[in-house]
mmCIF file of C-alpha atoms in Angstrom:
data_model
loop_
_atom_site.group_PDB
_atom_site.id
_atom_site.type_symbol
_atom_site.label_atom_id
_atom_site.label_comp_id
_atom_site.label_asym_id
_atom_site.label_seq_id
_atom_site.Cartn_x
_atom_site.Cartn_y
_atom_site.Cartn_z
ATOM 1 C CA MET A 1 -12.680 1.207 40.057
ATOM 2 C CA LYS A 2 -8.989 2.033 39.902
ATOM 3 C CA MET A 3 -8.285 -1.278 38.113
ATOM 4 C CA ASP A 4 -11.019 -0.495 35.541
ATOM 5 C CA ALA A 5 -9.437 2.884 34.879
ATOM 6 C CA ILE A 6 -5.993 1.265 34.419
ATOM 7 C CA LEU A 7 -7.416 -1.332 32.020
ATOM 8 C CA GLY A 8 -9.234 1.404 30.111
ATOM 9 C CA SER A 9 -6.009 3.402 29.788
ATOM 10 C CA LEU A 10 -4.135 0.316 28.596
ATOM 11 C CA MET A 11 -6.836 -0.376 26.003
ATOM 12 C CA ILE A 12 -6.556 3.199 24.644
ATOM 13 C CA LEU A 13 -2.758 2.849 24.568
ATOM 14 C CA VAL A 14 -2.969 -0.415 22.600
ATOM 15 C CA ILE A 15 -5.445 1.065 20.090
ATOM 16 C CA THR A 16 -3.349 4.222 19.688
ATOM 17 C CA SER A 17 -0.159 2.211 19.185
ATOM 18 C CA SER A 18 -1.885 0.109 16.527
ATOM 19 C CA VAL A 19 -3.165 3.188 14.697
ATOM 20 C CA GLN A 20 0.218 4.900 14.855
ATOM 21 C CA ALA A 21 2.152 1.832 13.707
ATOM 22 C CA GLN A 22 3.913 2.903 10.514
ATOM 23 C CA LEU A 23 5.815 1.303 7.700
ATOM 24 C CA LYS A 24 9.580 1.576 7.864
ATOM 25 C CA THR A 25 12.495 0.672 5.642
ATOM 26 C CA GLY A 26 14.323 -2.433 6.762
ATOM 27 C CA PHE A 27 11.308 -3.734 8.684
ATOM 28 C CA TYR A 28 12.553 -7.320 8.224
ATOM 29 C CA SER A 29 16.259 -6.607 8.828
ATOM 30 C CA THR A 30 16.220 -8.698 12.025
ATOM 31 C CA SER A 31 13.229 -11.021 11.625
ATOM 32 C CA CYS A 32 14.002 -12.099 8.037
ATOM 33 C CA PRO A 33 17.153 -10.344 6.787
ATOM 34 C CA ASN A 34 17.213 -12.091 3.388
ATOM 35 C CA ALA A 35 13.601 -11.270 2.480
ATOM 36 C CA GLU A 36 14.303 -8.381 0.102
ATOM 37 C CA ALA A 37 17.189 -10.216 -1.580
ATOM 38 C CA ILE A 38 14.951 -13.247 -2.203
ATOM 39 C CA VAL A 39 12.235 -11.064 -3.755
ATOM 40 C CA ARG A 40 14.856 -9.422 -5.955
ATOM 41 C CA SER A 41 16.394 -12.705 -7.151
ATOM 42 C CA THR A 42 12.919 -14.121 -7.855
ATOM 43 C CA VAL A 43 11.924 -11.099 -9.941
ATOM 44 C CA VAL A 44 15.268 -11.247 -11.787
ATOM 45 C CA SER A 45 14.713 -14.928 -12.580
ATOM 46 C CA HIS A 46 11.249 -14.332 -14.066
ATOM 47 C CA PHE A 47 12.331 -11.099 -15.799
ATOM 48 C CA ASN A 48 15.209 -12.873 -17.562
ATOM 49 C CA LYS A 49 12.687 -15.246 -19.134
ATOM 50 C CA ASP A 50 10.093 -12.578 -19.970
ATOM 51 C CA LEU A 51 10.768 -8.816 -19.932
ATOM 52 C CA THR A 52 7.039 -8.069 -19.977
ATOM 53 C CA ILE A 53 6.683 -9.395 -16.425
ATOM 54 C CA ALA A 54 8.059 -6.035 -15.202
ATOM 55 C CA PRO A 55 5.044 -3.891 -16.189
ATOM 56 C CA GLY A 56 2.842 -6.782 -15.061
ATOM 57 C CA LEU A 57 4.199 -6.609 -11.500
ATOM 58 C CA LEU A 58 4.020 -2.818 -11.413
ATOM 59 C CA ARG A 59 0.389 -2.849 -12.524
ATOM 60 C CA LEU A 60 -0.446 -5.632 -10.052
ATOM 61 C CA HIS A 61 0.797 -3.493 -7.150
ATOM 62 C CA PHE A 62 -1.041 -0.413 -8.446
ATOM 63 C CA HIS A 63 -4.350 -2.284 -8.737
ATOM 64 C CA ASP A 64 -3.840 -3.774 -5.275
ATOM 65 C CA CYS A 65 -3.354 -0.376 -3.648
ATOM 66 C CA PHE A 66 -6.434 1.193 -5.269
ATOM 67 C CA VAL A 67 -8.821 -1.319 -3.644
ATOM 68 C CA GLN A 68 -8.739 -1.927 0.121
ATOM 69 C CA GLY A 69 -5.290 -0.286 0.203
ATOM 70 C CA CYS A 70 -1.933 -2.026 -0.347
ATOM 71 C CA ASP A 71 -2.839 -5.231 1.461
ATOM 72 C CA GLY A 72 -2.412 -8.031 -1.082
ATOM 73 C CA SER A 73 -6.182 -8.291 -1.594
ATOM 74 C CA ILE A 74 -5.617 -8.504 -5.368
ATOM 75 C CA LEU A 75 -3.788 -11.826 -4.884
ATOM 76 C CA ILE A 76 -6.775 -13.740 -3.493
ATOM 77 C CA ALA A 77 -8.051 -16.462 -5.838
ATOM 78 C CA ASP A 78 -11.803 -16.750 -5.363
ATOM 79 C CA SER A 79 -14.776 -16.338 -7.682
ATOM 80 C CA SER A 80 -15.934 -13.181 -5.865
ATOM 81 C CA ALA A 81 -12.438 -11.759 -5.258
ATOM 82 C CA GLU A 82 -10.917 -8.550 -6.634
ATOM 83 C CA LYS A 83 -8.835 -10.266 -9.289
ATOM 84 C CA ASN A 84 -12.043 -11.339 -11.062
ATOM 85 C CA ALA A 85 -13.367 -7.791 -11.447
ATOM 86 C CA LEU A 86 -13.481 -6.619 -15.077
ATOM 87 C CA PRO A 87 -10.620 -4.063 -14.750
ATOM 88 C CA ASN A 88 -8.366 -6.783 -13.273
ATOM 89 C CA LEU A 89 -8.866 -9.577 -15.801
ATOM 90 C CA GLY A 90 -5.618 -8.808 -17.633
ATOM 91 C CA LEU A 91 -3.423 -8.687 -14.529
ATOM 92 C CA ARG A 92 -0.368 -10.925 -14.409
ATOM 93 C CA GLY A 93 2.634 -11.694 -12.243
ATOM 94 C CA PHE A 94 0.807 -13.663 -9.538
ATOM 95 C CA GLU A 95 3.213 -16.597 -9.966
ATOM 96 C CA VAL A 96 6.208 -14.341 -9.209
ATOM 97 C CA ILE A 97 4.711 -13.322 -5.852
ATOM 98 C CA ASP A 98 3.832 -16.946 -5.026
ATOM 99 C CA ASP A 99 7.359 -18.043 -5.948
ATOM 100 C CA ALA A 100 9.005 -15.412 -3.722
ATOM 101 C CA LYS A 101 6.620 -16.162 -0.844
ATOM 102 C CA SER A 102 7.353 -19.902 -0.881
ATOM 103 C CA GLN A 103 11.113 -19.273 -0.918
ATOM 104 C CA ILE A 104 10.933 -16.753 1.938
ATOM 105 C CA ASP A 105 8.699 -18.975 4.058
ATOM 106 C CA THR A 106 11.210 -21.797 3.742
ATOM 107 C CA ILE A 107 13.597 -19.784 5.919
ATOM 108 C CA CYS A 108 11.271 -17.316 7.718
ATOM 109 C CA PRO A 109 7.804 -18.874 7.949
ATOM 110 C CA GLY A 110 4.935 -16.566 8.858
ATOM 111 C CA ILE A 111 7.021 -13.386 8.939
ATOM 112 C CA VAL A 112 6.803 -11.601 5.565
ATOM 113 C CA SER A 113 3.462 -10.463 4.150
ATOM 114 C CA CYS A 114 2.355 -10.987 0.568
ATOM 115 C CA ALA A 115 1.525 -7.256 0.409
ATOM 116 C CA ASP A 116 5.162 -6.376 1.175
ATOM 117 C CA ILE A 117 6.454 -8.894 -1.360
ATOM 118 C CA LEU A 118 4.261 -7.235 -3.998
ATOM 119 C CA ALA A 119 5.514 -3.732 -3.098
ATOM 120 C CA LEU A 120 9.139 -4.899 -3.255
ATOM 121 C CA ALA A 121 8.605 -6.749 -6.537
ATOM 122 C CA ALA A 122 7.112 -3.614 -8.137
ATOM 123 C CA ARG A 123 10.229 -1.636 -7.163
ATOM 124 C CA ASP A 124 12.538 -4.336 -8.535
ATOM 125 C CA ALA A 125 10.546 -4.468 -11.775
ATOM 126 C CA VAL A 126 11.135 -0.738 -12.359
ATOM 127 C CA ASP A 127 14.817 -1.019 -11.494
ATOM 128 C CA LEU A 128 15.328 -3.942 -13.896
ATOM 129 C CA SER A 129 13.703 -1.896 -16.682
ATOM 130 C CA ASP A 130 16.450 0.756 -16.389
ATOM 131 C CA GLY A 131 14.297 2.865 -14.103
ATOM 132 C CA PRO A 132 15.103 4.200 -10.636
ATOM 133 C CA SER A 133 15.370 2.137 -7.464
ATOM 134 C CA TRP A 134 14.302 3.202 -3.982
ATOM 135 C CA SER A 135 14.051 1.974 -0.404
ATOM 136 C CA VAL A 136 10.595 0.465 0.067
ATOM 137 C CA PRO A 137 9.071 1.038 3.524
ATOM 138 C CA THR A 138 7.756 -2.341 4.693
ATOM 139 C CA GLY A 139 5.625 -3.705 7.520
ATOM 140 C CA ARG A 140 2.319 -4.117 5.669
ATOM 141 C CA ARG A 141 0.032 -6.921 6.718
ATOM 142 C CA ASP A 142 -2.299 -8.830 4.423
ATOM 143 C CA GLY A 143 -5.964 -7.929 4.299
ATOM 144 C CA ARG A 144 -8.840 -10.305 5.014
ATOM 145 C CA ILE A 145 -11.278 -8.849 2.464
ATOM 146 C CA SER A 146 -11.191 -9.158 -1.327
ATOM 147 C CA LEU A 147 -14.354 -8.371 -3.299
ATOM 148 C CA SER A 148 -14.681 -7.780 -7.032
ATOM 149 C CA SER A 149 -17.587 -5.420 -6.303
ATOM 150 C CA GLN A 150 -15.147 -2.961 -4.699
ATOM 151 C CA ALA A 151 -12.984 -2.587 -7.821
ATOM 152 C CA SER A 152 -15.247 -0.057 -9.563
ATOM 153 C CA ASN A 153 -13.043 2.869 -8.466
ATOM 154 C CA LEU A 154 -10.038 1.652 -10.461
ATOM 155 C CA PRO A 155 -8.833 4.093 -13.135
ATOM 156 C CA SER A 156 -10.059 3.248 -16.650
ATOM 157 C CA PRO A 157 -8.601 3.952 -20.128
ATOM 158 C CA LEU A 158 -11.873 5.791 -20.844
ATOM 159 C CA ASP A 159 -11.588 8.215 -17.910
ATOM 160 C CA SER A 160 -11.478 11.952 -18.490
ATOM 161 C CA VAL A 161 -8.880 13.918 -16.533
ATOM 162 C CA SER A 162 -11.557 15.083 -14.080
ATOM 163 C CA ILE A 163 -12.572 11.477 -13.363
ATOM 164 C CA GLN A 164 -8.937 10.392 -13.037
ATOM 165 C CA ARG A 165 -8.357 13.314 -10.684
ATOM 166 C CA GLN A 166 -11.327 12.274 -8.509
ATOM 167 C CA LYS A 167 -10.187 8.664 -8.300
ATOM 168 C CA PHE A 168 -6.612 9.586 -7.365
ATOM 169 C CA ALA A 169 -7.705 12.300 -4.918
ATOM 170 C CA ALA A 170 -9.890 9.736 -3.128
ATOM 171 C CA LYS A 171 -6.638 7.909 -2.340
ATOM 172 C CA GLY A 172 -4.801 11.043 -1.206
ATOM 173 C CA LEU A 173 -2.926 11.472 -4.503
ATOM 174 C CA ASP A 174 -2.729 14.849 -6.263
ATOM 175 C CA ASP A 175 -2.322 15.889 -9.930
ATOM 176 C CA HIS A 176 1.451 15.577 -9.746
ATOM 177 C CA ASP A 177 1.168 12.031 -8.352
ATOM 178 C CA LEU A 178 -1.415 11.176 -11.018
ATOM 179 C CA VAL A 179 0.798 12.152 -13.965
ATOM 180 C CA THR A 180 3.927 10.700 -12.374
ATOM 181 C CA LEU A 181 2.300 7.326 -11.682
ATOM 182 C CA VAL A 182 0.651 7.151 -15.117
ATOM 183 C CA GLY A 183 4.231 7.519 -16.380
ATOM 184 C CA ALA A 184 4.547 3.816 -15.514
ATOM 185 C CA HIS A 185 3.014 3.354 -18.980
ATOM 186 C CA THR A 186 6.520 3.961 -20.298
ATOM 187 C CA ILE A 187 6.748 0.156 -20.062
ATOM 188 C CA GLY A 188 4.001 -2.287 -20.874
ATOM 189 C CA GLN A 189 1.341 -3.042 -23.441
ATOM 190 C CA THR A 190 -2.384 -2.821 -23.893
ATOM 191 C CA HIS A 191 -4.903 -4.612 -26.118
ATOM 192 C CA CYS A 192 -6.345 -3.118 -29.312
ATOM 193 C CA ARG A 193 -9.836 -3.424 -27.799
ATOM 194 C CA PHE A 194 -9.031 -0.750 -25.204
ATOM 195 C CA PHE A 195 -8.375 2.013 -27.724
ATOM 196 C CA SER A 196 -9.508 0.923 -31.231
ATOM 197 C CA TYR A 197 -12.680 3.044 -30.826
ATOM 198 C CA ARG A 198 -10.337 6.059 -31.105
ATOM 199 C CA LEU A 199 -9.130 4.932 -34.528
ATOM 200 C CA TYR A 200 -12.321 4.579 -36.564
ATOM 201 C CA ASN A 201 -15.505 5.890 -35.007
ATOM 202 C CA PHE A 202 -14.545 8.182 -32.165
ATOM 203 C CA THR A 203 -17.633 9.561 -30.366
ATOM 204 C CA THR A 204 -19.686 7.982 -33.195
ATOM 205 C CA SER A 205 -18.310 10.611 -35.586
ATOM 206 C CA GLY A 206 -17.215 8.047 -38.164
ATOM 207 C CA SER A 207 -13.653 9.348 -37.977
ATOM 208 C CA ALA A 208 -10.630 9.060 -35.681
ATOM 209 C CA ASP A 209 -9.885 10.923 -32.460
ATOM 210 C CA PRO A 210 -8.500 14.249 -33.754
ATOM 211 C CA THR A 211 -5.919 14.402 -30.944
ATOM 212 C CA ILE A 212 -4.000 11.433 -32.418
ATOM 213 C CA ASN A 213 -0.948 12.428 -34.452
ATOM 214 C CA VAL A 214 -1.755 11.615 -38.118
ATOM 215 C CA ALA A 215 1.395 9.542 -38.705
ATOM 216 C CA PHE A 216 0.811 7.612 -35.474
ATOM 217 C CA LEU A 217 -2.832 7.021 -36.389
ATOM 218 C CA ALA A 218 -1.710 5.153 -39.512
ATOM 219 C CA GLN A 219 0.628 3.004 -37.384
ATOM 220 C CA LEU A 220 -2.125 2.154 -34.918
ATOM 221 C CA GLN A 221 -4.624 1.344 -37.679
ATOM 222 C CA ALA A 222 -2.065 -1.038 -39.205
ATOM 223 C CA LEU A 223 -1.614 -2.748 -35.814
ATOM 224 C CA CYS A 224 -5.336 -2.779 -35.012
ATOM 225 C CA PRO A 225 -7.342 -3.048 -38.247
ATOM 226 C CA LYS A 226 -11.090 -2.543 -38.166
ATOM 227 C CA ASN A 227 -12.772 -5.718 -36.872
ATOM 228 C CA GLY A 228 -9.302 -7.194 -36.220
ATOM 229 C CA ASP A 229 -8.029 -9.131 -33.200
ATOM 230 C CA GLY A 230 -9.024 -7.067 -30.157
ATOM 231 C CA LEU A 231 -6.571 -9.001 -27.992
ATOM 232 C CA ARG A 232 -3.499 -8.029 -30.010
ATOM 233 C CA ASN A 233 -0.844 -6.379 -27.828
ATOM 234 C CA VAL A 234 0.336 -2.845 -28.588
ATOM 235 C CA ALA A 235 3.122 -1.039 -26.726
ATOM 236 C CA LEU A 236 2.007 1.930 -24.614
ATOM 237 C CA ASP A 237 5.284 3.686 -25.453
ATOM 238 C CA LYS A 238 6.015 3.338 -29.176
ATOM 239 C CA ASP A 239 9.682 4.383 -28.893
ATOM 240 C CA SER A 240 11.154 2.403 -25.975
ATOM 241 C CA PRO A 241 8.495 -0.015 -24.688
ATOM 242 C CA ALA A 242 10.855 -2.029 -22.464
ATOM 243 C CA LYS A 243 12.820 0.912 -21.034
ATOM 244 C CA PHE A 244 11.647 2.988 -18.086
ATOM 245 C CA ASP A 245 12.246 6.522 -19.372
ATOM 246 C CA VAL A 246 10.536 9.815 -20.284
ATOM 247 C CA SER A 247 9.623 8.963 -23.888
ATOM 248 C CA PHE A 248 6.047 8.203 -22.748
ATOM 249 C CA PHE A 249 5.640 11.889 -21.823
ATOM 250 C CA LYS A 250 7.124 13.026 -25.139
ATOM 251 C CA ASN A 251 4.558 10.815 -26.872
ATOM 252 C CA VAL A 252 1.667 12.340 -24.936
ATOM 253 C CA ARG A 253 2.973 15.829 -25.763
ATOM 254 C CA ASP A 254 3.212 14.926 -29.462
ATOM 255 C CA GLY A 255 -0.213 13.271 -29.809
ATOM 256 C CA ASN A 256 1.212 9.753 -29.681
ATOM 257 C CA GLY A 257 -0.582 8.526 -26.561
ATOM 258 C CA VAL A 258 -2.232 5.143 -27.105
ATOM 259 C CA LEU A 259 -4.912 5.246 -24.392
ATOM 260 C CA GLU A 260 -7.438 8.063 -24.392
ATOM 261 C CA SER A 261 -6.934 8.588 -20.646
ATOM 262 C CA ASP A 262 -3.199 9.131 -21.231
ATOM 263 C CA GLN A 263 -3.616 11.536 -24.158
ATOM 264 C CA ARG A 264 -6.170 13.618 -22.236
ATOM 265 C CA LEU A 265 -3.450 14.549 -19.726
ATOM 266 C CA TRP A 266 -2.204 17.000 -22.363
ATOM 267 C CA GLU A 267 -5.567 18.788 -22.551
ATOM 268 C CA ASP A 268 -5.864 19.801 -18.892
ATOM 269 C CA SER A 269 -3.663 22.747 -17.904
ATOM 270 C CA ALA A 270 -2.652 21.290 -14.521
ATOM 271 C CA THR A 271 -1.691 17.849 -15.808
ATOM 272 C CA GLN A 272 -0.201 19.267 -19.021
ATOM 273 C CA SER A 273 2.363 21.269 -17.053
ATOM 274 C CA VAL A 274 3.584 18.102 -15.305
ATOM 275 C CA VAL A 275 3.752 16.202 -18.609
ATOM 276 C CA GLN A 276 5.697 19.093 -20.142
ATOM 277 C CA ASN A 277 8.142 19.164 -17.228
ATOM 278 C CA TYR A 278 8.944 15.494 -17.735
ATOM 279 C CA ALA A 279 8.927 15.583 -21.548
ATOM 280 C CA GLY A 280 11.036 18.737 -21.715
ATOM 281 C CA ASN A 281 13.173 19.773 -24.646
ATOM 282 C CA VAL A 282 16.668 18.711 -23.645
ATOM 283 C CA ARG A 283 17.327 15.011 -24.096
ATOM 284 C CA GLY A 284 18.654 13.213 -21.025
ATOM 285 C CA LEU A 285 18.334 16.024 -18.483
ATOM 286 C CA LEU A 286 14.617 15.462 -17.973
ATOM 287 C CA GLY A 287 14.816 11.750 -17.274
ATOM 288 C CA LEU A 288 16.616 12.571 -14.053
ATOM 289 C CA ARG A 289 13.637 14.552 -12.771
ATOM 290 C CA PHE A 290 11.215 11.704 -13.495
ATOM 291 C CA ASP A 291 13.647 9.233 -11.898
ATOM 292 C CA PHE A 292 13.580 11.386 -8.757
ATOM 293 C CA GLU A 293 9.819 11.980 -8.650
ATOM 294 C CA PHE A 294 8.590 8.478 -9.526
ATOM 295 C CA PRO A 295 9.998 6.800 -6.378
ATOM 296 C CA LYS A 296 8.393 9.493 -4.195
ATOM 297 C CA ALA A 297 5.019 8.928 -5.859
ATOM 298 C CA MET A 298 5.391 5.152 -5.526
ATOM 299 C CA ILE A 299 6.158 5.385 -1.794
ATOM 300 C CA LYS A 300 3.050 7.545 -1.400
ATOM 301 C CA LEU A 301 0.962 5.087 -3.444
ATOM 302 C CA SER A 302 2.249 2.034 -1.583
ATOM 303 C CA SER A 303 1.340 3.587 1.778
ATOM 304 C CA ILE A 304 -2.372 3.884 0.942
ATOM 305 C CA GLU A 305 -4.623 2.439 3.669
ATOM 306 C CA VAL A 306 -1.981 -0.064 4.759
ATOM 307 C CA LYS A 307 -2.651 -2.527 7.546
ATOM 308 C CA THR A 308 0.056 -2.650 10.196
ATOM 309 C CA GLY A 309 0.569 -3.772 13.783
ATOM 310 C CA THR A 310 -2.131 -6.292 14.668
ATOM 311 C CA ASP A 311 -4.447 -5.386 11.779
ATOM 312 C CA GLY A 312 -4.830 -8.028 9.054
ATOM 313 C CA GLU A 313 -2.706 -11.180 8.930
ATOM 314 C CA ILE A 314 0.439 -12.694 7.471
ATOM 315 C CA ARG A 315 -0.887 -15.145 4.898
ATOM 316 C CA LYS A 316 0.566 -18.620 4.605
ATOM 317 C CA VAL A 317 -0.410 -18.722 0.922
ATOM 318 C CA CYS A 318 -0.807 -15.461 -0.964
ATOM 319 C CA SER A 319 -3.859 -16.615 -2.919
ATOM 320 C CA LYS A 320 -6.020 -17.450 0.093
ATOM 321 C CA PHE A 321 -6.847 -16.133 3.539
ATOM 322 C CA ASN A 322 -5.499 -18.038 6.527
#
């Protein structure tokens, strides 16, 4: 009886320890001290060939965290996997993660998770785009589930602020996090097909979305003519599309948001106040605030439903389960 009680206590202790296991900065400092440097050099190598890989990696991490938590489930290559869900079809940067993983496993096999590599690569992508850098807490393990059917809760360009708020709140993220993280649209592009409905027949009115600045509307119509190429790329930040700065928020304030979901942030009083704080009136001063707040929001995002301790696995290949 006494032995049963001891075993029971040990079992509770093991479960509690697993639940309480947390991410920490420098998780690999002893087990694989060069891991973060290898991720960085890999991202630099790909970035030097193609600047647009930076927003690709940032978006890849974001989409990973919103489904099954930040566990690398987006990286699985399978017909029923997350990456094949409609909202994920334009994702890119998978080859960067695979490249970093193969280099790391040459010196530290079976130690570093694909989920951690993705979180580190997203940070490096922001830093290389003249944005802030931060210490990424690591120790995530890779998930064993990846289903396209679970990707329906991903934010959409068509979402109202109330829907965006619900989706972010379901992940423990508030209005401030929502606006701050959407600020990642300061780099990157989208396709004409995701917003052209705003330019010609908004809400079947036969005219454009009235919240679009008139001068900007003409620019967008020139880039995305009626019945034109829906796959044409358009910058989400018209002023500095490759630079991680606050001009995205100035654009939203001035009616120059490309996606409807972005522009709507100016119409809700709670989200508008955050946009206004970042956009500001004094050039330069405000970028510092965004540079301070974005890393905090990213650390919060990248801690969503993580698997640690003995949960999950360390994949041998990022695109398939062990």
